[in-house]
mmCIF file of C-alpha atoms and ligand atoms in Angstrom:
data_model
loop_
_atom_site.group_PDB
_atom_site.id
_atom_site.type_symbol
_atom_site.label_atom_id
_atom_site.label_comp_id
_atom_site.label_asym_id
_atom_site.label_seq_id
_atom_site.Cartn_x
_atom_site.Cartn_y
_atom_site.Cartn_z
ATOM 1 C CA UNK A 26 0.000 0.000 0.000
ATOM 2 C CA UNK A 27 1.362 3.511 -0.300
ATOM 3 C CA UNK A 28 1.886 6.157 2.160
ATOM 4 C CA UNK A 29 0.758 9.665 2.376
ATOM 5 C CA UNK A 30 4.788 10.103 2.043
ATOM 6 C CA UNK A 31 4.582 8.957 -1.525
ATOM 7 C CA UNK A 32 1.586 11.064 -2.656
ATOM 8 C CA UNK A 33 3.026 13.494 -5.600
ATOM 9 C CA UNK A 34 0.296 15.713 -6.155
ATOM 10 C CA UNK A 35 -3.027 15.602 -4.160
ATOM 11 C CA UNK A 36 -6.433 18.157 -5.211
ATOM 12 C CA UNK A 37 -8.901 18.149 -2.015
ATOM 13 C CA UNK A 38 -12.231 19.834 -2.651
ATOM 14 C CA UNK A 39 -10.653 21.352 -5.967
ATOM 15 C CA UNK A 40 -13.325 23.740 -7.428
ATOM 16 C CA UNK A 41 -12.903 25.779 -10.853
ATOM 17 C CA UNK A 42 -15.553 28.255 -12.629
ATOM 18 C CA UNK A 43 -15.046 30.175 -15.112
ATOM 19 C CA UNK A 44 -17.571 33.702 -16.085
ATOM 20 C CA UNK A 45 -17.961 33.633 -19.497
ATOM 21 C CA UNK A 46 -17.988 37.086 -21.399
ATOM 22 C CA UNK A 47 -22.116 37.087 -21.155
ATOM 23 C CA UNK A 48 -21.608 36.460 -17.091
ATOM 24 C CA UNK A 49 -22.642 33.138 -17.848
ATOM 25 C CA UNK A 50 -20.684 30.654 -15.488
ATOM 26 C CA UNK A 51 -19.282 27.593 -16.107
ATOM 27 C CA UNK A 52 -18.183 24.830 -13.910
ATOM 28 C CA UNK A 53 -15.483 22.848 -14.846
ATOM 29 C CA UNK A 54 -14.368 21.352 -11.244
ATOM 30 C CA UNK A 55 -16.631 21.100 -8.324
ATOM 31 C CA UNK A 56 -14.999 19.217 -5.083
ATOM 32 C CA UNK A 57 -12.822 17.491 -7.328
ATOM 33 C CA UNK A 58 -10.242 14.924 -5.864
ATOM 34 C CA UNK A 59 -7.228 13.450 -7.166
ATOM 35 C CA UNK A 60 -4.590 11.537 -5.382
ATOM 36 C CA UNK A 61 -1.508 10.521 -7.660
ATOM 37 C CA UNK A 62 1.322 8.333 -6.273
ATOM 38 C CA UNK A 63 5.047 8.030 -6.819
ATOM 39 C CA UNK A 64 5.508 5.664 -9.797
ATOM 40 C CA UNK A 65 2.389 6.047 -11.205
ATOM 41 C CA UNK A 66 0.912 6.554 -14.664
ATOM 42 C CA UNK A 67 -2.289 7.897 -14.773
ATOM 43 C CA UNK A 68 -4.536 8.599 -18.198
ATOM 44 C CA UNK A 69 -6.999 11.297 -17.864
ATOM 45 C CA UNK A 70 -9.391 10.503 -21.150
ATOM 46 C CA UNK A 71 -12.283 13.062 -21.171
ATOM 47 C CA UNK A 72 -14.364 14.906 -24.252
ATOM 48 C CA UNK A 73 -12.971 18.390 -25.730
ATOM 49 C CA UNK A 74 -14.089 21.134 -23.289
ATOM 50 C CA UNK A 75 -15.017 18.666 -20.108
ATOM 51 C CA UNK A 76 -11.868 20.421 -18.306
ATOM 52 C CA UNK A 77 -8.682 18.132 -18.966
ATOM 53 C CA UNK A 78 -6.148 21.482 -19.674
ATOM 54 C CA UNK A 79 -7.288 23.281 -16.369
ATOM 55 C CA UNK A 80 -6.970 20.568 -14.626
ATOM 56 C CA UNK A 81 -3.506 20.255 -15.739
ATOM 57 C CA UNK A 82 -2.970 24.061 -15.211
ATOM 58 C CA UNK A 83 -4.318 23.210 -11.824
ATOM 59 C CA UNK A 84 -1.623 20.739 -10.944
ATOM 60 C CA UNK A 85 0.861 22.703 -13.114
ATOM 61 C CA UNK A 86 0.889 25.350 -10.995
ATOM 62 C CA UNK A 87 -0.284 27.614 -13.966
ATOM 63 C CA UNK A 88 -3.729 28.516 -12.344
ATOM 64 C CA UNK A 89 -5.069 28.518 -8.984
ATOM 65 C CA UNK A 90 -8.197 27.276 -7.760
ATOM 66 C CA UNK A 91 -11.456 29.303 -6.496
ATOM 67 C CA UNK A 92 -11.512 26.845 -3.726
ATOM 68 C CA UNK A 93 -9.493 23.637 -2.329
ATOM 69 C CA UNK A 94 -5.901 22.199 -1.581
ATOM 70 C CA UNK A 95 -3.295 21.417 -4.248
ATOM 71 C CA UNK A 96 -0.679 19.580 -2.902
ATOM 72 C CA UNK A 97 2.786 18.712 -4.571
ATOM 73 C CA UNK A 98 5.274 16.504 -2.905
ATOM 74 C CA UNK A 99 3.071 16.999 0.470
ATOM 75 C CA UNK A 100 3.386 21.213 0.231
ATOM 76 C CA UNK A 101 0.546 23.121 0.233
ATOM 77 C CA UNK A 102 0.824 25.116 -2.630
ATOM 78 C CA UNK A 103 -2.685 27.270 -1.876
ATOM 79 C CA UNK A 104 -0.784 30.124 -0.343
ATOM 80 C CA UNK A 105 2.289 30.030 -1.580
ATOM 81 C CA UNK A 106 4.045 33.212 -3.091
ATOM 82 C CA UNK A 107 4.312 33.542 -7.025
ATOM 83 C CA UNK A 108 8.321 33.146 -6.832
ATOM 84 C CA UNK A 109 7.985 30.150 -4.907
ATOM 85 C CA UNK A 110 4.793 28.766 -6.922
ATOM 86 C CA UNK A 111 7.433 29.216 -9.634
ATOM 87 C CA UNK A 112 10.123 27.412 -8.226
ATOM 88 C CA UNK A 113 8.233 24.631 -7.354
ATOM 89 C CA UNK A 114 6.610 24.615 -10.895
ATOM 90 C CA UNK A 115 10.310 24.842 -11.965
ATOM 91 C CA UNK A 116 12.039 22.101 -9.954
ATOM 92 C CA UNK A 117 8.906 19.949 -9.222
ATOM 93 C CA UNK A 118 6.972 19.300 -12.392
ATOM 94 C CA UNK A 119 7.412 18.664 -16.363
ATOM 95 C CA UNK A 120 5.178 19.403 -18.510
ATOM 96 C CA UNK A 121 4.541 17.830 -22.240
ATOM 97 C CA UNK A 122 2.231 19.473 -25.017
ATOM 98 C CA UNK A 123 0.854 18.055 -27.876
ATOM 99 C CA UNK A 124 3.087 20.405 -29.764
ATOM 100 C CA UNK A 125 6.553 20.022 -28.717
ATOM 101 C CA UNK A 126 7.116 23.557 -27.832
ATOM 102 C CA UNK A 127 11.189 23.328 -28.608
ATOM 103 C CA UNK A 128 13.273 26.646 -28.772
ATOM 104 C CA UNK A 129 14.198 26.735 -32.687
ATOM 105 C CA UNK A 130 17.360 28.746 -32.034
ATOM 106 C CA UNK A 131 19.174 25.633 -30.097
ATOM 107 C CA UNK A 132 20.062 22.522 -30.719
ATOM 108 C CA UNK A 133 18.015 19.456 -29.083
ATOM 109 C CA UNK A 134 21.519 18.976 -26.572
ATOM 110 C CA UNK A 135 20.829 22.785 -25.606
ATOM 111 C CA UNK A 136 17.195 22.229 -25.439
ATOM 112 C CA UNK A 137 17.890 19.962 -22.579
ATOM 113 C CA UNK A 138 20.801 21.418 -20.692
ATOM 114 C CA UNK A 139 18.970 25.076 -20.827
ATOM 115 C CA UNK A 140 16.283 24.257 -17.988
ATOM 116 C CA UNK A 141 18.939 22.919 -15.446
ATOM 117 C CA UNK A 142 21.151 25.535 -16.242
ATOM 118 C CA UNK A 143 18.219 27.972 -15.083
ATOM 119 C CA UNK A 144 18.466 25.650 -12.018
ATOM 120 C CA UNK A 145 22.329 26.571 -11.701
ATOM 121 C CA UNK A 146 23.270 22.850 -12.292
ATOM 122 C CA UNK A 147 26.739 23.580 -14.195
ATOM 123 C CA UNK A 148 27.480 23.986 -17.922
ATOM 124 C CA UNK A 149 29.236 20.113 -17.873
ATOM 125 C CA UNK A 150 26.373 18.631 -15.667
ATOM 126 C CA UNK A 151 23.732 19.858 -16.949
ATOM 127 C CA UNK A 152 25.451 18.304 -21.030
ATOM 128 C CA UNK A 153 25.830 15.231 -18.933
ATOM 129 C CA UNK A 154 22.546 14.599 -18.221
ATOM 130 C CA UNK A 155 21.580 15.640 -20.977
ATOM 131 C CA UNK A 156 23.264 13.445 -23.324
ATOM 132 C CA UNK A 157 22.425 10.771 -20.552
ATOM 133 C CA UNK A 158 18.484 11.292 -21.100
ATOM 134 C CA UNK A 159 19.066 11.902 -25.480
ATOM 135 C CA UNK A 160 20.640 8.489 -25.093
ATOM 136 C CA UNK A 161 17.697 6.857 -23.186
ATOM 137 C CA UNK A 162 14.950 8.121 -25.574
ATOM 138 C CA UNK A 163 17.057 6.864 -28.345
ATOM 139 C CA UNK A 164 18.337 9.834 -30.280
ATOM 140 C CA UNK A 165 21.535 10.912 -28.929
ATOM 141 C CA UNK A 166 22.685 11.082 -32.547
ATOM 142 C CA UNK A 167 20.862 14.194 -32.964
ATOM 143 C CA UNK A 168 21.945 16.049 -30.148
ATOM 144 C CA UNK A 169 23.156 18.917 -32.473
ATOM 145 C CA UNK A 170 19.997 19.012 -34.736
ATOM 146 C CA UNK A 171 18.122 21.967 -34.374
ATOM 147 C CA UNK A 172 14.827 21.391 -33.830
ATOM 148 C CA UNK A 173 13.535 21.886 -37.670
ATOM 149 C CA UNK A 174 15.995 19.137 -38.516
ATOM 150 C CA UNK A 175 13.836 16.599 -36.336
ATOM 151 C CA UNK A 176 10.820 14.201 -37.724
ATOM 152 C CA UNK A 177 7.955 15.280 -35.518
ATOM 153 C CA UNK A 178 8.546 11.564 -33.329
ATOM 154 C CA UNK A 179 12.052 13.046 -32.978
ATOM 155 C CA UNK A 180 11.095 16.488 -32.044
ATOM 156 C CA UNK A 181 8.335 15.350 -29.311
ATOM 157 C CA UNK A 182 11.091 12.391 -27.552
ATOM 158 C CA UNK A 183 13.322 15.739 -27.107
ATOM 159 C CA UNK A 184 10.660 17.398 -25.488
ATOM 160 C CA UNK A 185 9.920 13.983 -22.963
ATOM 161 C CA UNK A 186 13.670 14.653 -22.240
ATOM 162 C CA UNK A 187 13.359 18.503 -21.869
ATOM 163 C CA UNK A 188 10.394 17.664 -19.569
ATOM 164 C CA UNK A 189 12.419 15.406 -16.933
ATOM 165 C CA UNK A 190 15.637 17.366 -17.413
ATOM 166 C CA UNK A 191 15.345 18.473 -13.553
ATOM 167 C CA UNK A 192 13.896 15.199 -12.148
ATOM 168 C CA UNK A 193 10.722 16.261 -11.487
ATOM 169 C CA UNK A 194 8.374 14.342 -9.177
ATOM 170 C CA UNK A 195 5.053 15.255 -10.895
ATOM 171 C CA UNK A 196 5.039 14.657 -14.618
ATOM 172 C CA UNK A 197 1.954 16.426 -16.838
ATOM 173 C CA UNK A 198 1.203 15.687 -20.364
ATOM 174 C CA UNK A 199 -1.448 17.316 -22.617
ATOM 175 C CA UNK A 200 -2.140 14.781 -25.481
ATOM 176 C CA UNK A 201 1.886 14.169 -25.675
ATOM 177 C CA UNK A 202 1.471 11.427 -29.474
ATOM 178 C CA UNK A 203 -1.737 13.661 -30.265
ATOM 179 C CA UNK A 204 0.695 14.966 -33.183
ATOM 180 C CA UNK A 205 2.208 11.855 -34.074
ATOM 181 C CA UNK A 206 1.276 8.676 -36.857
ATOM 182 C CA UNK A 207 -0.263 5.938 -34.518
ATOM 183 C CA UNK A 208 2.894 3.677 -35.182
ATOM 184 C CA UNK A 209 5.003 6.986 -34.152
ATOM 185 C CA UNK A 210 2.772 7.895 -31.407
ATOM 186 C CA UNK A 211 3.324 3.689 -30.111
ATOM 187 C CA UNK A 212 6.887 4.324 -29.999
ATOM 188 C CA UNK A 213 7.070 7.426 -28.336
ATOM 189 C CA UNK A 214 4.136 6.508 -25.542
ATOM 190 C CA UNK A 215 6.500 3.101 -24.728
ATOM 191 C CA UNK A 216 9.543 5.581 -23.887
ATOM 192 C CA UNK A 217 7.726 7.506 -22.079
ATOM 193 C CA UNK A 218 6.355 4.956 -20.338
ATOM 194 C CA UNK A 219 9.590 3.413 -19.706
ATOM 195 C CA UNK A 220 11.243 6.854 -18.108
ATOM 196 C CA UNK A 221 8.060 7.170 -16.094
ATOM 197 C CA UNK A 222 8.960 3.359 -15.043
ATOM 198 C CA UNK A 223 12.809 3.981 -14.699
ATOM 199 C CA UNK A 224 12.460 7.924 -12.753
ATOM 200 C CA UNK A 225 9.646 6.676 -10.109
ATOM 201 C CA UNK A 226 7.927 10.017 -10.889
ATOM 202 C CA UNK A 227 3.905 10.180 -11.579
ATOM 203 C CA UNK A 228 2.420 11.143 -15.178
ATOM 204 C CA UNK A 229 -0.804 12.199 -15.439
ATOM 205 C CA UNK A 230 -1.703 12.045 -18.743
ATOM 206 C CA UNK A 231 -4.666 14.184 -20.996
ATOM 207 C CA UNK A 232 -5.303 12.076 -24.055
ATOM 208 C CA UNK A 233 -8.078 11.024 -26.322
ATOM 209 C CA UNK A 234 -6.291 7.542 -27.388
ATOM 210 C CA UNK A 235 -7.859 4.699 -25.541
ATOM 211 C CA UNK A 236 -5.349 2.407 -26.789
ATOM 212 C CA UNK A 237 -2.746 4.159 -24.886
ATOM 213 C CA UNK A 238 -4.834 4.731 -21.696
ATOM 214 C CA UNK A 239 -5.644 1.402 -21.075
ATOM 215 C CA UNK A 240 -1.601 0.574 -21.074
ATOM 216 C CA UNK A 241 -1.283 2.591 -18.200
ATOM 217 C CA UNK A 242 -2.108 2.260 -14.266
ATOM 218 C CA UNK A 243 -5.472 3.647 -14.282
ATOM 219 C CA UNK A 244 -7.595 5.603 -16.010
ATOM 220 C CA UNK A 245 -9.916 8.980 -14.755
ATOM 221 C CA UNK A 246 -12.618 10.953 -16.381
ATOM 222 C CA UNK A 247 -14.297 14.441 -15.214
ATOM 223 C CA UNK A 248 -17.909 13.843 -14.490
ATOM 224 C CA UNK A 249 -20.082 16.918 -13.128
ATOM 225 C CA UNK A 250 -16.913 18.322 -12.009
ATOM 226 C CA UNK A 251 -15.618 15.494 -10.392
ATOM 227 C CA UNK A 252 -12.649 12.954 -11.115
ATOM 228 C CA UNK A 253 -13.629 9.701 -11.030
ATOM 229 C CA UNK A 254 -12.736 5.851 -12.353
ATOM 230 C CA UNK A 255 -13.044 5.575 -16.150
ATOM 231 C CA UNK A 256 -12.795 1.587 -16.419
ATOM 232 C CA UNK A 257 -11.976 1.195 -20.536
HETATM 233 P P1 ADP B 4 -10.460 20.442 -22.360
HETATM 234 O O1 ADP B 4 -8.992 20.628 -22.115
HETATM 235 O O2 ADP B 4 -10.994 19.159 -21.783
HETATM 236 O O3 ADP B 4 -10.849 20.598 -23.792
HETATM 237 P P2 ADP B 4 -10.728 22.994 -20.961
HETATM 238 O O4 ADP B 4 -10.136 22.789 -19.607
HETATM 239 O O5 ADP B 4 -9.906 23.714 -21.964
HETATM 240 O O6 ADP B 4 -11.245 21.588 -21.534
HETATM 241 O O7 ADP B 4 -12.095 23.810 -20.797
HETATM 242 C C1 ADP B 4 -13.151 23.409 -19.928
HETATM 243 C C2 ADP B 4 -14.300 24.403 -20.017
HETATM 244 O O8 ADP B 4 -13.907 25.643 -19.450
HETATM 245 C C3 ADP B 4 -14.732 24.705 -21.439
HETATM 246 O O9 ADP B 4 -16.138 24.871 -21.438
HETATM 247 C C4 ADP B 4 -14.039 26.012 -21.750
HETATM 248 O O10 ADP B 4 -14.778 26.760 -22.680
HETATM 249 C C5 ADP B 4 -14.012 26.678 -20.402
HETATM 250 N N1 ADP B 4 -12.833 27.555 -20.234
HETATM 251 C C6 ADP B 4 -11.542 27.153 -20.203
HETATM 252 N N2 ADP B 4 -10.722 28.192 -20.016
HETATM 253 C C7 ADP B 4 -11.507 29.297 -19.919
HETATM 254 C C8 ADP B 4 -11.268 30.707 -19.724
HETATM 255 N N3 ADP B 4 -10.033 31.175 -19.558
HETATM 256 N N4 ADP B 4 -12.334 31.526 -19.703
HETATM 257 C C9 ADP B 4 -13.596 31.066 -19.848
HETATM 258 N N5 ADP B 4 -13.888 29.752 -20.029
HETATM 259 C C10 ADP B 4 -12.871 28.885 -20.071
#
């Protein structure tokens, strides 16, 4: 069984509304609760609009709730300052888009030793690692492509890498193969999978694919503004 010790992120009585420009409101969480442990992969398969991208702003740090408890690595984030919201969001959590959101100007190597380098790891560290994690996701040949010079498959495993460059504990993924061929998308979802497997970190993972969400620990949906068991 786990411990509390090894809960990554936890939402308690999460609400989320949003006034649209006619004052109309809309609810998109309402006493939503999520629990994510160390280790774990979790898909998060839901219809466009039911709420999957706040909720990851939500655990991203990006937004912050009208009401509830977001918990990452057992901190209270509620009333945290913004520079420590941001360090947190900085050394804490990795984030994946469907797009892979790459700087054009550097190389994929640079790509990945930029964000620890923010962190003040040093110049040789942070290539270490970096040429450590190219290696694991199977393209350390291209370390001095430019992004441009990737196939999109290519181009989304350097973000994976970008997105654990500082061994974060909470892992979030908007519809990471949404871009990708399905035999592209297979490859890329069983790396990730496997550096979720290797790291010990938690994934929660936004995507429409039910292929892919059934490969991993469990599966949630948003229903009235809740998170609950999707069973696929
Ligand atoms: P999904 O990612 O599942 O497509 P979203 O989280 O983007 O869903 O949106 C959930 C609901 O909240 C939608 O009805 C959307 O229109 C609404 N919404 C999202 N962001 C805003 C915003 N900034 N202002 C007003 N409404 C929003």
């Amino acid at each position: 069984m786990s411990n509390d010790r090894n809960i990554t992120l936890e939402m308690t009585g999460v609400n989320r509304t949003y006034e649209e420009a006619h004052g109309k409101q809309v609810v998109v969480l309402r006493e939503a609760d999520l629990k994510l442990y160390a280790g774990e992969m979790v898909a998060l398969v839901a219809p466009s609009g039911a709420g999957k991208s706040t909720l990851l702003h939500l655990a991203g740090l990006l937004e912050k709730p009208d009401a509830g408890v977001i918990k990452i690595g057992g901190r209270n984030t509620i009333n945290l300052a913004e520079d420590k919201r941001t360090a947190l969001r900085r050394d804490d959590i990795g984030f994946i888009y469907q797009f892979h959101h790459l700087l054009a100007e550097f190389t994929a190597l640079e790509n990945l030793m930029i964000p620890q380098m923010l962190r003040s790891v040093s110049r040789e560290n942070s290539e270490k690692r970096a040429m450590e994690l190219l290696d694991f996701m199977g393209i350390s040949q291209r370390a001095d492509h430019h992004p441009s010079e990737l196939s999109g498959g290519e181009q989304q495993r350097v973000a994976i890498a970008r997105a654990v460059a500082n061994q974060p504990k909470l892992l979030l993924a908007d519809e990471p193969t949404g871009n990708l061929d399905p035999e592209t998308s297979d490859r890329v979802f069983k790396m990730l999978q496997e550096l979720v497997r290797s790291t010990g970190l938690s994934a929660l993972i936004a995507t429409h694919n039910h292929a892919l969400a059934r490969e991993m620990d469990r599966c949630i949906t948003l229903e009235n503004g809740k998170l609950v068991t999707l069973k696929l």
